Amino acid sequence: MGKFILKRIEQMVLVLVVVSVLIFAMVRITPSDPVASMTKGRNVSEETKNELRIHYHLDKNPVEQYLIWITGAVQGDFGESYRYKQGVSDLIGQRIGVTLKLVVMSGILSLLIALPAGILSAIKMNTWLDKLLSVLTLIFVASPVFLTALVLMLVFALRLGWFPSIFQGNGIKQMILPAIALAMNMVALTSRITRAGMIEQLNSDYIRTATSNGLPRRRVVLVYAFKNALIPVITVTSVQLGTMLVGAVLVESIFAMGGLGDLLITGIKTADYPVVQSVTLLLVFVFLCINLLVDVFYAVIDPRIRMR
């Protein structure tokens, strides 16, 4: 087991290194000029601009800039923000709580809705309820997160006034619309995977045997069928949680939540290289950690995976 985990960690580190290089390169090939963004609207001499370039290591070649950034990042120092004149690590620390709360709340909400919906749809296969749930899930699978967020804001915040349209604090009510907007795509996909897995299990021989032996229907469905149908659901959930991190960027921007999403969008607009690089790398790191935990979970429940 230890060798399996070590191998996965080595793969994770390799991916992080490759991704860090790609992020750094993509940020640098954009036509934006950080110094021009910092001095926009101000009468600044060329000497001052050169001092800014030296201060932020922009006078060095790309390889030296990358090594300075990644060396600091490994030590927890992501550099200084061009816009905020503050350590990026501090900025992330101030805002990550909102993003994590949004993602966790959305993840829990999606599972609470998706799993019962998938089970119910499988039990009532080919009925009007199954067809209704299938149509709804197709709609939400096809709907981009930003579109769902905008519709929810227009209807429930601006039209009905049930919820605030702009995030104004850490209260539960402030999080409901953003969490629903972020969760709906995961609800739709997870419920469809659950339905497919449950139908496969319910039509299997061991379920027929259990039913013929007089076991209660509820126990057969919830204990035996659902337990075996849960494995692909875990895989989808792990991927979807990673996708949620990306979706959170859009949702936070729409609801002005002041989390990592807002920080990243602002960084892109203002050519704030340290912010864009560091927030993106952090999101990738969290995504890889989620996948590592899922791999370990699989290795525990199915020892054959460790041999791959």
XYZ file of C-alpha atoms in Angstrom:
308
model
C 0.000 0.000 0.000
C 2.851 2.353 0.850
C 4.511 1.781 -2.526
C 1.202 2.403 -4.282
C 0.687 5.747 -2.507
C 4.311 6.763 -3.117
C 3.941 6.003 -6.824
C 0.793 8.126 -7.036
C 2.490 11.001 -5.204
C 5.446 10.844 -7.627
C 3.012 11.041 -10.545
C 1.251 13.958 -8.866
C 4.505 15.874 -8.422
C 5.428 15.284 -12.072
C 2.048 16.583 -13.222
C 2.404 19.661 -10.998
C 5.821 20.450 -12.472
C 4.529 20.135 -16.045
C 1.417 22.181 -15.255
C 3.458 24.897 -13.530
C 5.611 25.271 -16.652
C 2.536 25.420 -18.891
C 0.812 27.990 -16.672
C 3.943 30.134 -16.551
C 4.379 29.958 -20.330
C 0.726 30.698 -21.125
C 0.712 33.750 -18.870
C 3.889 35.078 -20.472
C 2.726 34.712 -24.093
C -0.239 37.021 -23.535
C 0.215 40.500 -25.048
C -0.430 42.261 -21.724
C 2.324 44.209 -19.965
C 2.268 44.061 -16.143
C 4.166 47.326 -15.757
C 1.767 49.099 -18.123
C -1.160 47.773 -16.059
C 0.450 48.909 -12.799
C 1.108 52.422 -14.095
C -2.052 52.873 -16.152
C -3.535 56.340 -15.788
C -0.455 57.660 -13.988
C 2.347 59.840 -15.299
C 5.297 57.553 -14.585
C 8.804 57.979 -15.936
C 10.695 55.236 -17.754
C 13.122 55.101 -14.840
C 10.292 54.233 -12.450
C 8.990 51.608 -14.855
C 12.447 50.030 -15.024
C 12.608 49.996 -11.219
C 9.280 48.157 -11.134
C 10.572 45.598 -13.630
C 13.661 45.015 -11.493
C 11.622 44.793 -8.264
C 9.304 42.131 -9.722
C 12.112 40.304 -11.577
C 10.537 41.174 -14.937
C 13.971 42.243 -16.213
C 15.206 38.652 -16.034
C 14.786 36.015 -18.726
C 11.758 33.666 -18.539
C 13.759 30.717 -17.177
C 15.102 32.776 -14.260
C 11.630 34.183 -13.592
C 10.153 30.671 -13.491
C 12.837 29.360 -11.144
C 12.355 32.308 -8.764
C 8.583 31.785 -8.720
C 8.523 27.986 -8.402
C 11.258 27.961 -5.750
C 9.221 30.365 -3.646
C 5.991 28.456 -4.344
C 7.490 25.227 -3.006
C 8.276 27.104 0.217
C 4.780 28.614 0.388
C 5.854 32.026 -0.926
C 4.000 32.799 -4.177
C 5.525 36.226 -4.607
C 4.004 39.685 -4.436
C 0.865 40.760 -6.266
C 1.430 43.535 -8.811
C -2.032 44.979 -8.183
C -2.478 44.617 -4.429
C 1.195 45.128 -3.440
C 0.671 42.258 -1.002
C 1.952 38.720 -0.721
C -0.042 36.324 -2.924
C 0.037 33.756 -0.122
C -1.750 36.247 2.154
C -4.314 37.052 -0.543
C -5.046 33.359 -1.041
C -5.327 32.823 2.706
C -7.858 35.652 2.988
C -10.069 34.341 0.167
C -9.744 30.566 0.091
C -12.290 30.103 2.884
C -15.131 31.436 0.710
C -14.180 29.170 -2.190
C -13.830 26.049 -0.042
C -17.136 26.731 1.686
C -18.843 27.159 -1.692
C -17.353 23.959 -3.165
C -18.029 21.843 -0.052
C -21.590 23.118 0.281
C -22.232 22.500 -3.424
C -20.721 19.011 -3.242
C -22.849 17.987 -0.263
C -25.974 19.506 -1.806
C -25.399 17.723 -5.109
C -24.961 14.310 -3.465
C -28.036 14.783 -1.273
C -30.096 15.414 -4.412
C -28.357 13.255 -7.021
C -28.130 9.926 -5.200
C -31.836 9.671 -4.211
C -32.860 10.952 -7.658
C -30.706 8.346 -9.401
C -31.994 5.517 -7.209
C -35.613 6.611 -7.640
C -35.187 6.934 -11.404
C -33.759 3.396 -11.607
C -36.536 1.887 -9.478
C -39.203 3.697 -11.526
C -37.474 3.003 -14.860
C -39.532 3.934 -17.971
C -42.259 5.593 -15.899
C -43.263 9.255 -16.238
C -41.137 10.092 -13.191
C -38.049 8.484 -14.731
C -38.631 10.338 -18.003
C -39.130 13.650 -16.180
C -35.927 13.220 -14.180
C -34.047 12.215 -17.347
C -35.183 15.366 -19.163
C -34.233 17.592 -16.222
C -30.793 16.006 -15.890
C -30.151 16.405 -19.624
C -31.030 20.102 -19.369
C -28.644 20.702 -16.486
C -25.848 18.583 -17.984
C -26.028 20.748 -21.106
C -26.315 24.047 -19.209
C -23.046 25.897 -18.496
C -22.469 26.883 -14.896
C -22.479 30.598 -15.673
C -25.857 30.323 -17.437
C -27.412 28.473 -14.489
C -25.990 31.096 -12.121
C -27.374 33.984 -14.184
C -30.855 32.415 -14.458
C -30.996 31.738 -10.709
C -29.902 35.305 -9.985
C -32.451 36.831 -12.369
C -35.362 34.735 -11.084
C -34.763 34.244 -7.357
C -32.725 37.347 -6.513
C -33.691 40.158 -8.872
C -37.254 39.076 -9.754
C -38.570 37.420 -6.585
C -36.140 38.968 -4.117
C -35.824 35.785 -2.069
C -32.031 35.910 -1.966
C -29.408 38.653 -2.260
C -27.979 39.103 -5.751
C -24.534 40.005 -4.436
C -22.577 38.129 -1.796
C -22.471 40.274 1.341
C -21.140 37.979 4.049
C -20.628 34.410 5.213
C -24.230 33.603 6.161
C -25.882 30.435 4.849
C -28.524 32.447 2.987
C -25.756 34.241 1.076
C -24.381 30.883 -0.101
C -27.607 29.195 -1.237
C -27.908 30.552 -4.791
C -24.187 30.240 -5.621
C -24.112 26.706 -4.161
C -27.177 25.618 -6.169
C -25.760 27.144 -9.358
C -22.488 25.299 -8.885
C -24.152 22.032 -7.850
C -26.725 21.555 -10.600
C -24.357 20.199 -13.251
C -22.921 17.703 -10.760
C -26.440 16.764 -9.626
C -27.442 15.980 -13.197
C -24.351 13.952 -14.108
C -24.130 12.070 -10.792
C -27.825 11.135 -10.848
C -27.487 9.766 -14.391
C -24.452 7.685 -13.414
C -26.285 6.460 -10.305
C -29.331 5.524 -12.379
C -27.241 3.582 -14.903
C -25.338 1.757 -12.164
C -28.491 0.914 -10.227
C -30.272 -0.436 -13.326
C -27.287 -2.657 -14.078
C -27.197 -3.969 -10.508
C -30.951 -4.464 -10.219
C -30.900 -6.625 -13.358
C -28.022 -8.785 -12.125
C -28.389 -12.401 -11.017
C -27.401 -11.883 -7.373
C -30.169 -9.297 -6.937
C -32.725 -11.719 -8.373
C -31.419 -14.399 -6.017
C -31.633 -12.077 -3.003
C -35.166 -11.081 -3.956
C -36.279 -14.681 -4.497
C -34.890 -15.604 -1.072
C -37.349 -13.214 0.502
C -35.043 -10.328 1.444
C -36.908 -7.015 1.855
C -36.961 -4.927 -1.330
C -35.614 -1.864 0.470
C -32.627 -3.811 1.801
C -31.888 -5.304 -1.617
C -31.960 -1.894 -3.278
C -30.206 0.247 -0.671
C -27.686 -2.260 0.717
C -26.739 -4.627 -2.094
C -27.519 -2.826 -5.359
C -26.578 0.676 -4.241
C -23.328 -0.460 -2.624
C -22.067 -1.941 -5.891
C -23.421 0.908 -8.005
C -21.550 3.416 -5.847
C -18.053 2.731 -7.234
C -18.495 4.546 -10.600
C -20.337 7.300 -8.759
C -17.261 7.930 -6.602
C -15.125 8.275 -9.727
C -17.507 10.785 -11.281
C -17.813 12.686 -8.014
C -14.039 13.068 -7.681
C -13.784 14.459 -11.206
C -16.795 16.706 -10.685
C -15.357 18.139 -7.463
C -12.301 19.151 -9.472
C -14.546 20.648 -12.135
C -16.385 22.529 -9.399
C -13.182 24.391 -8.589
C -13.220 25.780 -12.120
C -16.937 26.479 -11.974
C -16.465 28.268 -8.660
C -14.337 30.854 -10.466
C -17.310 31.800 -12.674
C -19.919 31.612 -9.908
C -17.848 33.767 -7.553
C -17.393 36.331 -10.295
C -21.138 36.496 -11.044
C -22.168 36.805 -7.387
C -19.149 38.992 -6.444
C -18.194 36.608 -3.643
C -14.608 37.748 -3.163
C -13.098 34.256 -3.226
C -10.276 32.762 -5.261
C -12.395 33.097 -8.397
C -12.625 36.865 -8.039
C -8.916 37.022 -7.303
C -8.085 34.988 -10.419
C -10.370 36.963 -12.751
C -8.974 40.259 -11.467
C -5.447 38.908 -11.885
C -6.129 37.989 -15.515
C -7.611 41.423 -16.259
C -4.672 43.283 -14.712
C -1.846 40.981 -15.904
C -1.040 40.109 -12.289
C 1.263 37.193 -13.141
C 1.972 35.930 -9.584
C -1.739 35.827 -8.739
C -2.789 34.049 -11.953
C 0.033 31.512 -11.762
C -0.360 30.758 -8.070
C -4.158 30.508 -7.894
C -4.251 28.292 -10.991
C -1.498 26.042 -9.644
C -3.306 25.803 -6.294
C -6.555 24.742 -7.995
C -4.677 22.065 -9.943
C -2.998 20.888 -6.721
C -6.358 20.526 -4.942
C -7.779 18.640 -7.916
C -4.822 16.232 -7.894
C -5.157 15.712 -4.127
C -8.828 14.765 -4.572
C -7.871 12.229 -7.229
C -5.107 10.861 -5.000
C -7.592 10.274 -2.180
C -9.952 8.508 -4.586
C -7.098 6.284 -5.847
C -6.229 5.352 -2.265
C -9.887 4.615 -1.525
C -10.085 2.330 -4.561
C -6.894 0.576 -3.505
C -8.441 -0.109 -0.096
C -11.702 -1.563 -1.431
C -10.071 -3.353 -4.403
C -6.474 -4.550 -3.720
C -6.055 -5.511 -7.394
C -5.657 -1.810 -8.236
C -2.401 -1.688 -6.254
C -0.862 -4.168 -8.682
C -1.385 -1.953 -11.739
